[in-house]
Structures are given as structure tokens and as C-alpha cells.
mmCIF file of C-alpha atoms in Angstrom:
data_model
loop_
_atom_site.group_PDB
_atom_site.id
_atom_site.type_symbol
_atom_site.label_atom_id
_atom_site.label_comp_id
_atom_site.label_asym_id
_atom_site.label_seq_id
_atom_site.Cartn_x
_atom_site.Cartn_y
_atom_site.Cartn_z
ATOM 1 C CA UNK A 1 -108.645 -127.263 11.855
ATOM 2 C CA UNK A 2 -107.164 -126.707 8.382
ATOM 3 C CA UNK A 3 -106.675 -123.048 9.240
ATOM 4 C CA UNK A 4 -104.709 -123.932 12.402
ATOM 5 C CA UNK A 5 -102.458 -126.325 10.472
ATOM 6 C CA UNK A 6 -101.857 -123.654 7.838
ATOM 7 C CA UNK A 7 -100.960 -121.089 10.551
ATOM 8 C CA UNK A 8 -98.678 -123.594 12.286
ATOM 9 C CA UNK A 9 -96.851 -124.478 9.040
ATOM 10 C CA UNK A 10 -96.525 -120.782 8.128
ATOM 11 C CA UNK A 11 -94.876 -120.001 11.486
ATOM 12 C CA UNK A 12 -92.496 -122.984 11.185
ATOM 13 C CA UNK A 13 -91.586 -122.075 7.594
ATOM 14 C CA UNK A 14 -91.005 -118.420 8.518
ATOM 15 C CA UNK A 15 -88.805 -119.379 11.502
ATOM 16 C CA UNK A 16 -86.789 -121.844 9.402
ATOM 17 C CA UNK A 17 -86.157 -119.340 6.631
ATOM 18 C CA UNK A 18 -85.245 -116.572 9.095
ATOM 19 C CA UNK A 19 -82.781 -118.698 11.062
ATOM 20 C CA UNK A 20 -81.133 -120.278 8.006
ATOM 21 C CA UNK A 21 -80.685 -116.936 6.217
ATOM 22 C CA UNK A 22 -79.049 -115.339 9.229
ATOM 23 C CA UNK A 23 -76.154 -117.820 9.228
ATOM 24 C CA UNK A 24 -75.762 -117.622 5.480
ATOM 25 C CA UNK A 25 -75.576 -113.824 5.391
ATOM 26 C CA UNK A 26 -73.042 -113.524 8.237
ATOM 27 C CA UNK A 27 -70.206 -115.265 6.346
ATOM 28 C CA UNK A 28 -67.132 -113.465 5.074
ATOM 29 C CA UNK A 29 -66.718 -113.452 1.270
ATOM 30 C CA UNK A 30 -64.732 -116.521 0.201
ATOM 31 C CA UNK A 31 -63.069 -114.611 -2.648
ATOM 32 C CA UNK A 32 -61.484 -112.006 -0.358
ATOM 33 C CA UNK A 33 -58.590 -112.644 2.005
ATOM 34 C CA UNK A 34 -58.994 -110.618 5.163
ATOM 35 C CA UNK A 35 -55.645 -109.718 6.819
ATOM 36 C CA UNK A 36 -57.063 -110.469 10.271
ATOM 37 C CA UNK A 37 -57.790 -114.039 9.165
ATOM 38 C CA UNK A 38 -54.571 -114.512 7.200
ATOM 39 C CA UNK A 39 -50.928 -114.467 8.338
ATOM 40 C CA UNK A 40 -51.926 -116.808 11.178
ATOM 41 C CA UNK A 41 -50.002 -119.963 10.260
ATOM 42 C CA UNK A 42 -46.611 -120.985 8.945
ATOM 43 C CA UNK A 43 -47.993 -122.221 5.615
ATOM 44 C CA UNK A 44 -49.728 -118.890 4.967
ATOM 45 C CA UNK A 45 -46.439 -117.024 5.486
ATOM 46 C CA UNK A 46 -44.764 -119.514 3.149
ATOM 47 C CA UNK A 47 -47.389 -118.862 0.463
ATOM 48 C CA UNK A 48 -46.770 -115.101 0.631
ATOM 49 C CA UNK A 49 -42.995 -115.565 0.380
ATOM 50 C CA UNK A 50 -43.259 -118.139 -2.422
ATOM 51 C CA UNK A 51 -45.367 -115.794 -4.567
ATOM 52 C CA UNK A 52 -42.612 -113.192 -4.415
ATOM 53 C CA UNK A 53 -40.086 -115.615 -5.904
ATOM 54 C CA UNK A 54 -42.061 -115.600 -9.153
ATOM 55 C CA UNK A 55 -43.042 -111.919 -9.023
ATOM 56 C CA UNK A 56 -39.716 -110.292 -8.126
ATOM 57 C CA UNK A 57 -36.767 -112.499 -8.957
ATOM 58 C CA UNK A 58 -35.640 -112.452 -12.589
ATOM 59 C CA UNK A 59 -36.366 -115.363 -14.911
ATOM 60 C CA UNK A 60 -33.643 -117.386 -16.599
ATOM 61 C CA UNK A 61 -35.803 -118.626 -19.445
ATOM 62 C CA UNK A 62 -35.954 -117.623 -23.119
ATOM 63 C CA UNK A 63 -32.347 -116.399 -23.223
ATOM 64 C CA UNK A 64 -33.032 -113.529 -20.816
ATOM 65 C CA UNK A 65 -30.013 -114.425 -18.663
ATOM 66 C CA UNK A 66 -31.886 -113.177 -15.581
ATOM 67 C CA UNK A 67 -29.742 -110.905 -13.444
ATOM 68 C CA UNK A 68 -26.881 -111.162 -15.902
ATOM 69 C CA UNK A 69 -29.029 -109.859 -18.755
ATOM 70 C CA UNK A 70 -28.261 -106.303 -17.642
ATOM 71 C CA UNK A 71 -24.645 -106.907 -18.716
ATOM 72 C CA UNK A 72 -25.604 -107.698 -22.316
ATOM 73 C CA UNK A 73 -23.642 -105.675 -24.863
ATOM 74 C CA UNK A 74 -21.160 -104.340 -22.326
ATOM 75 C CA UNK A 75 -17.473 -105.089 -21.918
ATOM 76 C CA UNK A 76 -18.466 -108.021 -19.656
ATOM 77 C CA UNK A 77 -20.889 -109.914 -21.856
ATOM 78 C CA UNK A 78 -22.313 -110.023 -25.350
ATOM 79 C CA UNK A 79 -25.988 -110.523 -26.095
ATOM 80 C CA UNK A 80 -27.763 -112.484 -28.807
ATOM 81 C CA UNK A 81 -28.010 -109.426 -31.044
ATOM 82 C CA UNK A 82 -26.180 -106.137 -31.434
ATOM 83 C CA UNK A 83 -27.374 -103.112 -29.527
ATOM 84 C CA UNK A 84 -26.883 -99.569 -30.800
ATOM 85 C CA UNK A 85 -27.331 -97.814 -27.464
ATOM 86 C CA UNK A 86 -23.611 -96.982 -27.244
ATOM 87 C CA UNK A 87 -23.635 -95.248 -30.617
ATOM 88 C CA UNK A 88 -23.189 -91.493 -30.289
ATOM 89 C CA UNK A 89 -26.517 -89.776 -29.720
ATOM 90 C CA UNK A 90 -28.519 -92.985 -29.277
ATOM 91 C CA UNK A 91 -28.645 -93.405 -25.505
ATOM 92 C CA UNK A 92 -31.298 -90.974 -24.323
ATOM 93 C CA UNK A 93 -32.960 -90.330 -21.018
ATOM 94 C CA UNK A 94 -36.638 -91.280 -20.933
ATOM 95 C CA UNK A 95 -39.330 -88.641 -20.606
ATOM 96 C CA UNK A 96 -41.432 -90.679 -18.195
ATOM 97 C CA UNK A 97 -40.876 -92.656 -15.024
ATOM 98 C CA UNK A 98 -41.689 -96.041 -16.512
ATOM 99 C CA UNK A 99 -39.573 -97.974 -13.989
ATOM 100 C CA UNK A 100 -40.384 -95.826 -10.967
ATOM 101 C CA UNK A 101 -42.867 -98.339 -9.531
ATOM 102 C CA UNK A 102 -43.178 -98.857 -5.779
ATOM 103 C CA UNK A 103 -45.807 -101.621 -5.940
ATOM 104 C CA UNK A 104 -43.485 -104.436 -4.887
ATOM 105 C CA UNK A 105 -42.025 -102.504 -1.970
ATOM 106 C CA UNK A 106 -45.460 -101.390 -0.815
ATOM 107 C CA UNK A 107 -46.834 -104.950 -0.954
ATOM 108 C CA UNK A 108 -43.801 -106.373 0.839
ATOM 109 C CA UNK A 109 -43.975 -103.691 3.542
ATOM 110 C CA UNK A 110 -47.686 -104.386 4.018
ATOM 111 C CA UNK A 111 -47.156 -108.137 4.395
ATOM 112 C CA UNK A 112 -44.052 -107.727 6.535
ATOM 113 C CA UNK A 113 -45.739 -105.284 8.923
ATOM 114 C CA UNK A 114 -48.656 -107.655 9.489
ATOM 115 C CA UNK A 115 -46.338 -110.676 9.828
ATOM 116 C CA UNK A 116 -44.188 -108.934 12.430
ATOM 117 C CA UNK A 117 -47.237 -107.752 14.366
ATOM 118 C CA UNK A 118 -48.710 -111.273 14.447
ATOM 119 C CA UNK A 119 -45.316 -112.787 15.306
ATOM 120 C CA UNK A 120 -44.714 -110.370 18.192
ATOM 121 C CA UNK A 121 -48.177 -111.121 19.599
ATOM 122 C CA UNK A 122 -47.582 -114.891 19.242
ATOM 123 C CA UNK A 123 -50.527 -115.422 16.886
ATOM 124 C CA UNK A 124 -48.709 -117.433 14.190
ATOM 125 C CA UNK A 125 -48.886 -121.199 14.545
ATOM 126 C CA UNK A 126 -46.144 -123.506 13.321
ATOM 127 C CA UNK A 127 -42.425 -123.987 13.676
ATOM 128 C CA UNK A 128 -40.713 -120.874 15.043
ATOM 129 C CA UNK A 129 -37.646 -121.585 12.890
ATOM 130 C CA UNK A 130 -39.719 -121.688 9.687
ATOM 131 C CA UNK A 131 -41.733 -118.613 10.664
ATOM 132 C CA UNK A 132 -38.543 -116.627 11.198
ATOM 133 C CA UNK A 133 -37.192 -117.985 7.886
ATOM 134 C CA UNK A 134 -40.208 -116.631 5.965
ATOM 135 C CA UNK A 135 -39.987 -113.276 7.723
ATOM 136 C CA UNK A 136 -36.298 -113.175 6.754
ATOM 137 C CA UNK A 137 -37.228 -113.935 3.141
ATOM 138 C CA UNK A 138 -39.575 -110.944 3.180
ATOM 139 C CA UNK A 139 -36.683 -108.736 4.339
ATOM 140 C CA UNK A 140 -34.589 -110.134 1.466
ATOM 141 C CA UNK A 141 -37.269 -109.375 -1.123
ATOM 142 C CA UNK A 142 -37.610 -105.810 0.154
ATOM 143 C CA UNK A 143 -33.831 -105.327 -0.041
ATOM 144 C CA UNK A 144 -33.724 -106.868 -3.527
ATOM 145 C CA UNK A 145 -36.536 -104.586 -4.714
ATOM 146 C CA UNK A 146 -34.679 -101.546 -3.387
ATOM 147 C CA UNK A 147 -31.469 -102.754 -5.051
ATOM 148 C CA UNK A 148 -33.277 -103.140 -8.379
ATOM 149 C CA UNK A 149 -34.662 -99.595 -8.153
ATOM 150 C CA UNK A 150 -31.289 -98.264 -6.985
ATOM 151 C CA UNK A 151 -29.620 -99.685 -10.113
ATOM 152 C CA UNK A 152 -32.127 -97.847 -12.313
ATOM 153 C CA UNK A 153 -32.513 -94.550 -10.455
ATOM 154 C CA UNK A 154 -29.722 -94.097 -7.942
ATOM 155 C CA UNK A 155 -30.432 -92.733 -4.488
ATOM 156 C CA UNK A 156 -34.006 -93.174 -3.279
ATOM 157 C CA UNK A 157 -35.851 -93.031 0.037
ATOM 158 C CA UNK A 158 -36.070 -96.167 2.183
ATOM 159 C CA UNK A 159 -39.678 -96.728 3.222
ATOM 160 C CA UNK A 160 -40.451 -99.387 5.836
ATOM 161 C CA UNK A 161 -44.199 -98.839 6.285
ATOM 162 C CA UNK A 162 -46.936 -99.610 3.809
ATOM 163 C CA UNK A 163 -48.820 -96.577 2.538
ATOM 164 C CA UNK A 164 -52.431 -96.956 1.502
ATOM 165 C CA UNK A 165 -53.195 -97.211 -2.187
#
């Protein structure tokens, strides 16, 4: 009798552990955002666009003057301290491509391509006006990133698709 109870409890315990582990192991990692599960609602598009405000647009804190800081020490504006870059022989071309970074444009293209695909298939929930607003903001950030690079480097290729890393 004791042997039958032990066998019965062993089978029940084995079945419980097997069934409970199966559900636990089939979950997606909570730390990773999967593109197929994201870009599905208006608030998710807003979160992507809002992050770019902090990452791409210039800051106006600590006397940096933001966009206008590029005019420091020119005939348009003076800075907080003197700059010797206009002295003969002081303004030199760099030997590396320190500002030639395409990370922002690649990330924007990646997000924008997925947003447009989901929008065209009607998979994004929320207000259509707000969804189109956030897609428009992504176009703005891509244009602003190109403008920033154009100011530093001049002519450059316009890339509208995200390349893999």
C-alpha cells in the first residue's frame, strides 16, 4: 500500500513539475524588446519619438547655447571665452572621422521602417492622428540628423533603409 502511494505521488509530482516548467521556459525574455511585439500601440511610438528628443536635439543647459553654440566666436556671436581657431595656422583638419557617425540615422531608419510597415498593415492601435504625428516626428529627426552631418561634412548619401550592425 505504501509503495502504491509513493508511486502515485511520484507520478503526480513529475507531471506537475513537467507542466509548470514548460510554461515558464516558453516566455520571451523580459529584458529584451522584440520588434514584432513592439511598435503596436500609439504610446509605444510616442516612447520611441520622445527618446530621440533627448538623444538628438541639442541641450540648452550649462551655457552650451544649443544650436546657436556653433556660432560662438564668429561674427554673429561671442562665446564665454576666446577661441584661437581663427589664428593663422591653428584651424586644422582632423586626421580621423570622429563625427562621421551614422548611429542615429540607422536607428531612426530602423524604427521608421517598422512603424511604417505596422501602420500600412493596420497593426498599430490608438488615435490615427497621434500615430501619424509620431511617424512625422521620426521623419523630422532623420532630417535633422542629416542636416547635422551635412553641416560637418558637406554632401553625403541619403540612406532610407536600416542596415544591419
